[in-house]
Short mmCIF file of C-alpha atoms in Angstrom, two decimals:
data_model
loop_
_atom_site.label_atom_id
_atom_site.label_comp_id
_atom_site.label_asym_id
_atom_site.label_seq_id
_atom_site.Cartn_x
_atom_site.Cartn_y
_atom_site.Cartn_z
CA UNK A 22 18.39 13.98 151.77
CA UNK A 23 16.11 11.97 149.87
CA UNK A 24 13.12 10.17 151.56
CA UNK A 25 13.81 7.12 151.49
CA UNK A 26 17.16 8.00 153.29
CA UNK A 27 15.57 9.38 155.96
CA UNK A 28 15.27 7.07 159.15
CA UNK A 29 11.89 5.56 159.71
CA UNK A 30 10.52 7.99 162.87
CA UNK A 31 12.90 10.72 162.73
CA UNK A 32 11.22 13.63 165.03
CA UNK A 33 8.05 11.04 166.00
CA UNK A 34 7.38 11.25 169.43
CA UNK A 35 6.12 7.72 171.00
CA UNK A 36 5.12 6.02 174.03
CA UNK A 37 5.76 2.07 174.68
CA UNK A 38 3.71 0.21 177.05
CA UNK A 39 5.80 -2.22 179.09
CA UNK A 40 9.18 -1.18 177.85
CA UNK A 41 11.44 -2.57 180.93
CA UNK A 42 12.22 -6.07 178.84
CA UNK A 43 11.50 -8.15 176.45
CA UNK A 44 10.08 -7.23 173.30
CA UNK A 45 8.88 -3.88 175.00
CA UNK A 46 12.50 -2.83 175.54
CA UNK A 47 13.13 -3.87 172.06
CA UNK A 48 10.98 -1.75 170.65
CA UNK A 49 12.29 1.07 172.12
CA UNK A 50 15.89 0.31 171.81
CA UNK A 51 14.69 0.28 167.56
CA UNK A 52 12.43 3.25 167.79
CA UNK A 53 15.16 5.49 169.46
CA UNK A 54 17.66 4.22 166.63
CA UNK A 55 15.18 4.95 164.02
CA UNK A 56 14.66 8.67 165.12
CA UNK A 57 12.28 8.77 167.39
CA UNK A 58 12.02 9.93 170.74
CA UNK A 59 10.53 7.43 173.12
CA UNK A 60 9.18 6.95 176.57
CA UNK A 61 7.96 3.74 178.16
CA UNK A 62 6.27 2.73 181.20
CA UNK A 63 7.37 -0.34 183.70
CA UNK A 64 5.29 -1.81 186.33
CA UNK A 65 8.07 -3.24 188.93
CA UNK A 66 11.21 -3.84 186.58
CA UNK A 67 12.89 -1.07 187.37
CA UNK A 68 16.86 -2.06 186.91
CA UNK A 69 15.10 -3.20 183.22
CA UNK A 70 13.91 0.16 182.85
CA UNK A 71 17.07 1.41 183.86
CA UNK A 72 18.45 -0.86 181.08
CA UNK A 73 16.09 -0.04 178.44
CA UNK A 74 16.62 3.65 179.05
CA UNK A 75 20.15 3.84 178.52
CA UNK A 76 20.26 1.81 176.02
CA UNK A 77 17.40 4.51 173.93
CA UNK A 78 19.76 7.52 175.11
CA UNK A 79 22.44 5.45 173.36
CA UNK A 80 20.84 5.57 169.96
CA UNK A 81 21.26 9.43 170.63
CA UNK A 82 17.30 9.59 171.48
CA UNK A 83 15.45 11.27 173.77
CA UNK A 84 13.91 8.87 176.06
CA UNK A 85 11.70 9.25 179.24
CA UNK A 86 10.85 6.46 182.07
CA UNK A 87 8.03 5.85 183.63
CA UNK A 88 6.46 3.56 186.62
CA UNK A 89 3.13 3.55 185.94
CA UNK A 90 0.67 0.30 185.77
CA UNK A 91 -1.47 0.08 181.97
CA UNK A 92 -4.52 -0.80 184.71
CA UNK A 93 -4.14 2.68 186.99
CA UNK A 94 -5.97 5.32 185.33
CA UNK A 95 -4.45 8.22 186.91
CA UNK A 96 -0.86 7.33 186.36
CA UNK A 97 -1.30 7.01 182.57
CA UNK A 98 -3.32 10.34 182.56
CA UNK A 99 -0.08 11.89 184.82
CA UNK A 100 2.19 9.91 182.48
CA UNK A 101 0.77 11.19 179.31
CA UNK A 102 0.39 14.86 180.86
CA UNK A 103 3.86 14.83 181.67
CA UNK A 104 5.26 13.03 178.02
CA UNK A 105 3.08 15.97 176.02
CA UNK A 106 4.16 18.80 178.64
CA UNK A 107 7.83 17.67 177.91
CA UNK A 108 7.62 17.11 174.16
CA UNK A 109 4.34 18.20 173.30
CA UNK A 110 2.58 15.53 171.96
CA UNK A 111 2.54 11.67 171.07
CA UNK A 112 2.12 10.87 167.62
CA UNK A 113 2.78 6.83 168.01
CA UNK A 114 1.44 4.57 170.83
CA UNK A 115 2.55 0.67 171.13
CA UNK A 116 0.05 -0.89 173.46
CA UNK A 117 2.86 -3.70 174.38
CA UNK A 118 2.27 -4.36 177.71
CA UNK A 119 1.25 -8.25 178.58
CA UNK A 120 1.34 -10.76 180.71
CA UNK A 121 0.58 -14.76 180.57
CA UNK A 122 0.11 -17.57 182.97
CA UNK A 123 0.59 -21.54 181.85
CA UNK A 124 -2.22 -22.78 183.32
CA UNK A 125 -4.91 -24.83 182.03
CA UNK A 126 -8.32 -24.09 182.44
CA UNK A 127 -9.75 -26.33 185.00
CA UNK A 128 -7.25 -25.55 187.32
CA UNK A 129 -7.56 -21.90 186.35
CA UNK A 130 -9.03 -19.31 189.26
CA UNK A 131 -11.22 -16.58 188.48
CA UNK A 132 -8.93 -14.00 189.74
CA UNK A 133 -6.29 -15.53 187.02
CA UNK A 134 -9.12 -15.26 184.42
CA UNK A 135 -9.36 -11.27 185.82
CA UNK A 136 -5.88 -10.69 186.01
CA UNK A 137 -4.59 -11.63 182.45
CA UNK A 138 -7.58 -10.30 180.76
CA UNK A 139 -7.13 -6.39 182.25
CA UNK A 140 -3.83 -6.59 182.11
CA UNK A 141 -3.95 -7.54 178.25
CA UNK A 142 -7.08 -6.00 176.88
CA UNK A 143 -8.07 -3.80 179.58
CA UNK A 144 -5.08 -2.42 179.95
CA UNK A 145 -4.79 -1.57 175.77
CA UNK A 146 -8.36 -0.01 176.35
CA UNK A 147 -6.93 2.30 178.66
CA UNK A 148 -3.49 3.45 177.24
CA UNK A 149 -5.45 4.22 174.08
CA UNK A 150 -8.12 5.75 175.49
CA UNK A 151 -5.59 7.98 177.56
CA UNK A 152 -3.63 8.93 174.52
CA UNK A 153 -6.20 9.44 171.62
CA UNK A 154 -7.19 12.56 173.25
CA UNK A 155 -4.15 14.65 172.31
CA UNK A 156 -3.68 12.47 168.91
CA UNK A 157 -7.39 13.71 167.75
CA UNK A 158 -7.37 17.15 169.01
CA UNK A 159 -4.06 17.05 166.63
CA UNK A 160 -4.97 14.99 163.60
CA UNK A 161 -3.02 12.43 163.58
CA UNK A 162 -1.27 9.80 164.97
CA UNK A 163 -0.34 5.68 164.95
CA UNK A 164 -1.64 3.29 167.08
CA UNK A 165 0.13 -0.51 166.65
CA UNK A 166 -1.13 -3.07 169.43
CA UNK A 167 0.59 -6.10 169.71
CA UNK A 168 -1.01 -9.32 169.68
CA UNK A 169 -0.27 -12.84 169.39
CA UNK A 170 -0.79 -15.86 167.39
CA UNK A 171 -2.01 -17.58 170.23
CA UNK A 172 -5.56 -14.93 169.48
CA UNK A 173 -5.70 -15.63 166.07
CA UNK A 174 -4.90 -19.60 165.45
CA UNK A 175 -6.10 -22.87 166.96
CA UNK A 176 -2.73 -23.19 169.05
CA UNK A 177 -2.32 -24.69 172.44
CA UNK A 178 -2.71 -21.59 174.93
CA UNK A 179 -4.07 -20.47 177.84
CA UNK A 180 -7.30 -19.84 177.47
CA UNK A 181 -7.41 -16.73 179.08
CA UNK A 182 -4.36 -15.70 177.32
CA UNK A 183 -5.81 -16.64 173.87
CA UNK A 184 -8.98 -14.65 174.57
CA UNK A 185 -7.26 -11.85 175.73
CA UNK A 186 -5.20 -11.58 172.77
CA UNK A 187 -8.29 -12.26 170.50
CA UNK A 188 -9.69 -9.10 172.57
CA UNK A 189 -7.14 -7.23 171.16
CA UNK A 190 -7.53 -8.23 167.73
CA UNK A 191 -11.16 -6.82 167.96
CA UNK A 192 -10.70 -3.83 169.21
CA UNK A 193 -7.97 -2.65 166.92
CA UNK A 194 -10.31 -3.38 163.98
CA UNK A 195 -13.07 -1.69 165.79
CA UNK A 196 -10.78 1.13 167.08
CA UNK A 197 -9.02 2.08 163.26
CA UNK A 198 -12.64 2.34 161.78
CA UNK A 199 -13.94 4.98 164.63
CA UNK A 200 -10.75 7.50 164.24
CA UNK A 201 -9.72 7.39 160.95
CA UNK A 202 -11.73 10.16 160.26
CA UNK A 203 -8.99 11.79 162.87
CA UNK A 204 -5.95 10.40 160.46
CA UNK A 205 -4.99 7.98 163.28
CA UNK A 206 -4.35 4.90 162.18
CA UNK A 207 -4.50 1.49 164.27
CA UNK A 208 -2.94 -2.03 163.56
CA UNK A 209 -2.19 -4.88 165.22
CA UNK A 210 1.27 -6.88 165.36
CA UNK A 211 0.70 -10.71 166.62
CA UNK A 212 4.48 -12.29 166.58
CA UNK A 213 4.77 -16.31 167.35
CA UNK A 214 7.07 -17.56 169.40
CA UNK A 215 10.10 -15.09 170.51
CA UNK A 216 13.78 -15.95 171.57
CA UNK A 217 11.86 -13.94 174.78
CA UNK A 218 9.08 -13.59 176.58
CA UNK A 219 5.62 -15.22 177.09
CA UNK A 220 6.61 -18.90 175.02
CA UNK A 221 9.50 -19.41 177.28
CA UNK A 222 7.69 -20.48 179.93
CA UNK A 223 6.61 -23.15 177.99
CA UNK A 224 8.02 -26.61 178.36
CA UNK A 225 11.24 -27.45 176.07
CA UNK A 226 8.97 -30.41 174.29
CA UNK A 227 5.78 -27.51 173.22
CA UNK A 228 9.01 -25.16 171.86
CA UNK A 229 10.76 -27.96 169.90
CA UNK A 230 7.12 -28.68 168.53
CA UNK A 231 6.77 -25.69 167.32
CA UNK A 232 9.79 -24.73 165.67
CA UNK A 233 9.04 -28.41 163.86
CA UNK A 234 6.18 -27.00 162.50
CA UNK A 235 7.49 -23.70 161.52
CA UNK A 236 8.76 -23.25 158.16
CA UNK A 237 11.27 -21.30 158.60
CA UNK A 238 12.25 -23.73 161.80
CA UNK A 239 13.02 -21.15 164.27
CA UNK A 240 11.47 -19.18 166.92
CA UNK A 241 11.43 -15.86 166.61
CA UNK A 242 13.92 -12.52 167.37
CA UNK A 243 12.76 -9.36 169.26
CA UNK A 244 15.10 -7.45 167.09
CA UNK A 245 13.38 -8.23 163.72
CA UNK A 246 9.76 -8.08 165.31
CA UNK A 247 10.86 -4.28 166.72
CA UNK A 248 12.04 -3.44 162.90
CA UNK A 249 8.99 -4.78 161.51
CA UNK A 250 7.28 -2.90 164.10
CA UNK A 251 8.98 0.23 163.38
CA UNK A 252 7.97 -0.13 159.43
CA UNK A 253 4.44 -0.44 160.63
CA UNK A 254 4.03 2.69 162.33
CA UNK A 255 5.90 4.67 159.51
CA UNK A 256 4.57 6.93 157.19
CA UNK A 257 5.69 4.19 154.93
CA UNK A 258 3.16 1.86 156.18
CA UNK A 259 0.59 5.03 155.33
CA UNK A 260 -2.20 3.30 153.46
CA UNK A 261 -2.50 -0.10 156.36
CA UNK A 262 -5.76 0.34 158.75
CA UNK A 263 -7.41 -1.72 160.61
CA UNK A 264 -4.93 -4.72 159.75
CA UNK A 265 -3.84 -7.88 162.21
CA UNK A 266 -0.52 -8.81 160.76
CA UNK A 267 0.97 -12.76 161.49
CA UNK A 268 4.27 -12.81 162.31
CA UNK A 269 5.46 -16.05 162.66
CA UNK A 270 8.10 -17.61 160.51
CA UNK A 271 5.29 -19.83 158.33
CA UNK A 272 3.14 -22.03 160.67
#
């Protein structure tokens, strides 16, 4: 078979942050269909979990479930124990997991401030941290977190969203430069406005203002941001370090 025939992550072994819905169960649904075999934690979803599960079995994939929180230390360290006990090893980590609130900032509490920020940086921090341990005592591995346009562009956000996001930028630049020597690669993915997710809490008049800005006049699908997704990970992608990449149909 040549190469180039090959699916994208045949025999990769990967773990999704915040897989129950979304663009997290999206990126599992392509992974699994692209070879790999994934597992994915979920914080309270669990008939989304449920969902995203069988739906990665259906691609023919293995697939493994997990209710974990990206902010409780010992659950990841169990969860990753258990995902390198059962397949021994992770080669690809999506740091996925996220969370937003639509509030301005006056009326914004501390607590709010708190929240979004672990959840979104914090919690990256940790899954990383967590999973480079097995990925550098093995020499290798991907790491792809996934941003937002909201941390890269002056764009009407929450603020503690925005800064969180912007978090994330910084530490995958940081991150790629301290373990490439390892051969572990780290990118970030920072999509626009989805079909799902964070921008549909937003009110109808912010989303028709931005897809009249767009140029491609559209918001966003999970299913192309999970293929792209998939590409970046890829051997294919082999020579990309370091890298935020904009994703958002020409703003």
């Amino acid at each position: 078979m040549n190469a180039r025939d090959r699916r994208l992550l045949e025999g990769k072994r990967v773990l999704v942050t915040g897989g129950s819905r979304g663009l997290g169960s999206a990126i599992c649904k392509e992974f699994g269909s692209q070879g790999a075999s994934v597992a994915f934690n979920y914080s309270n979803d669990a008939e989304g979990a449920a969902k995203t599960l069988a739906a990665v079995e259906a691609t023919g994939a293995r697939a493994l479930a997990f209710r974990a929180s990206v902010l409780d230390e010992a659950a990841l360290a169990s969860m990753v124990k258990d995902i390198e006990g059962a397949w021994e090893g992770i080669d690809i980590l999506v740091n996925n997991a996220g969370m937003s609130q639509p509030l301005p900032l006056p009326l914004m509490e501390p607590s709010d401030w708190d929240l979004v920020m672990d959840v979104n940086a914090k919690g990256s921090f940790l899954a990383a941290r967590a999973v480079l341990r097995g990925m550098i005592r093995r020499r290798g591995g991907a790491i792809l977190n996934i941003g937002s346009l909201a941390g890269i562009r002056l764009i009407e956000a929450p603020a503690h969203y925005a800064a969180s996001k912007a978090a994330v930028k910084g530490l995958t630049q940081s991150l790629a430069k301290e373990v490439a020597r390892y051969n572990i690669r780290v990118n970030c993915l920072a999509p626009g406005l989805l079909e799902d997710g964070v921008g549909q809490s937003l009110p109808e008049h912010r989303l028709e203002e931005y897809v009249r800005h767009t140029a491609l006049g559209r918001v966003g699908t999970l299913a192309e941001v999970a293929a792209f997704a998939a590409f970046l990970v890829s051997a294919r992608n082999s020579y990309m370090n370091g890298e935020t990449i904009l994703m958002d149909g020409g703003l």
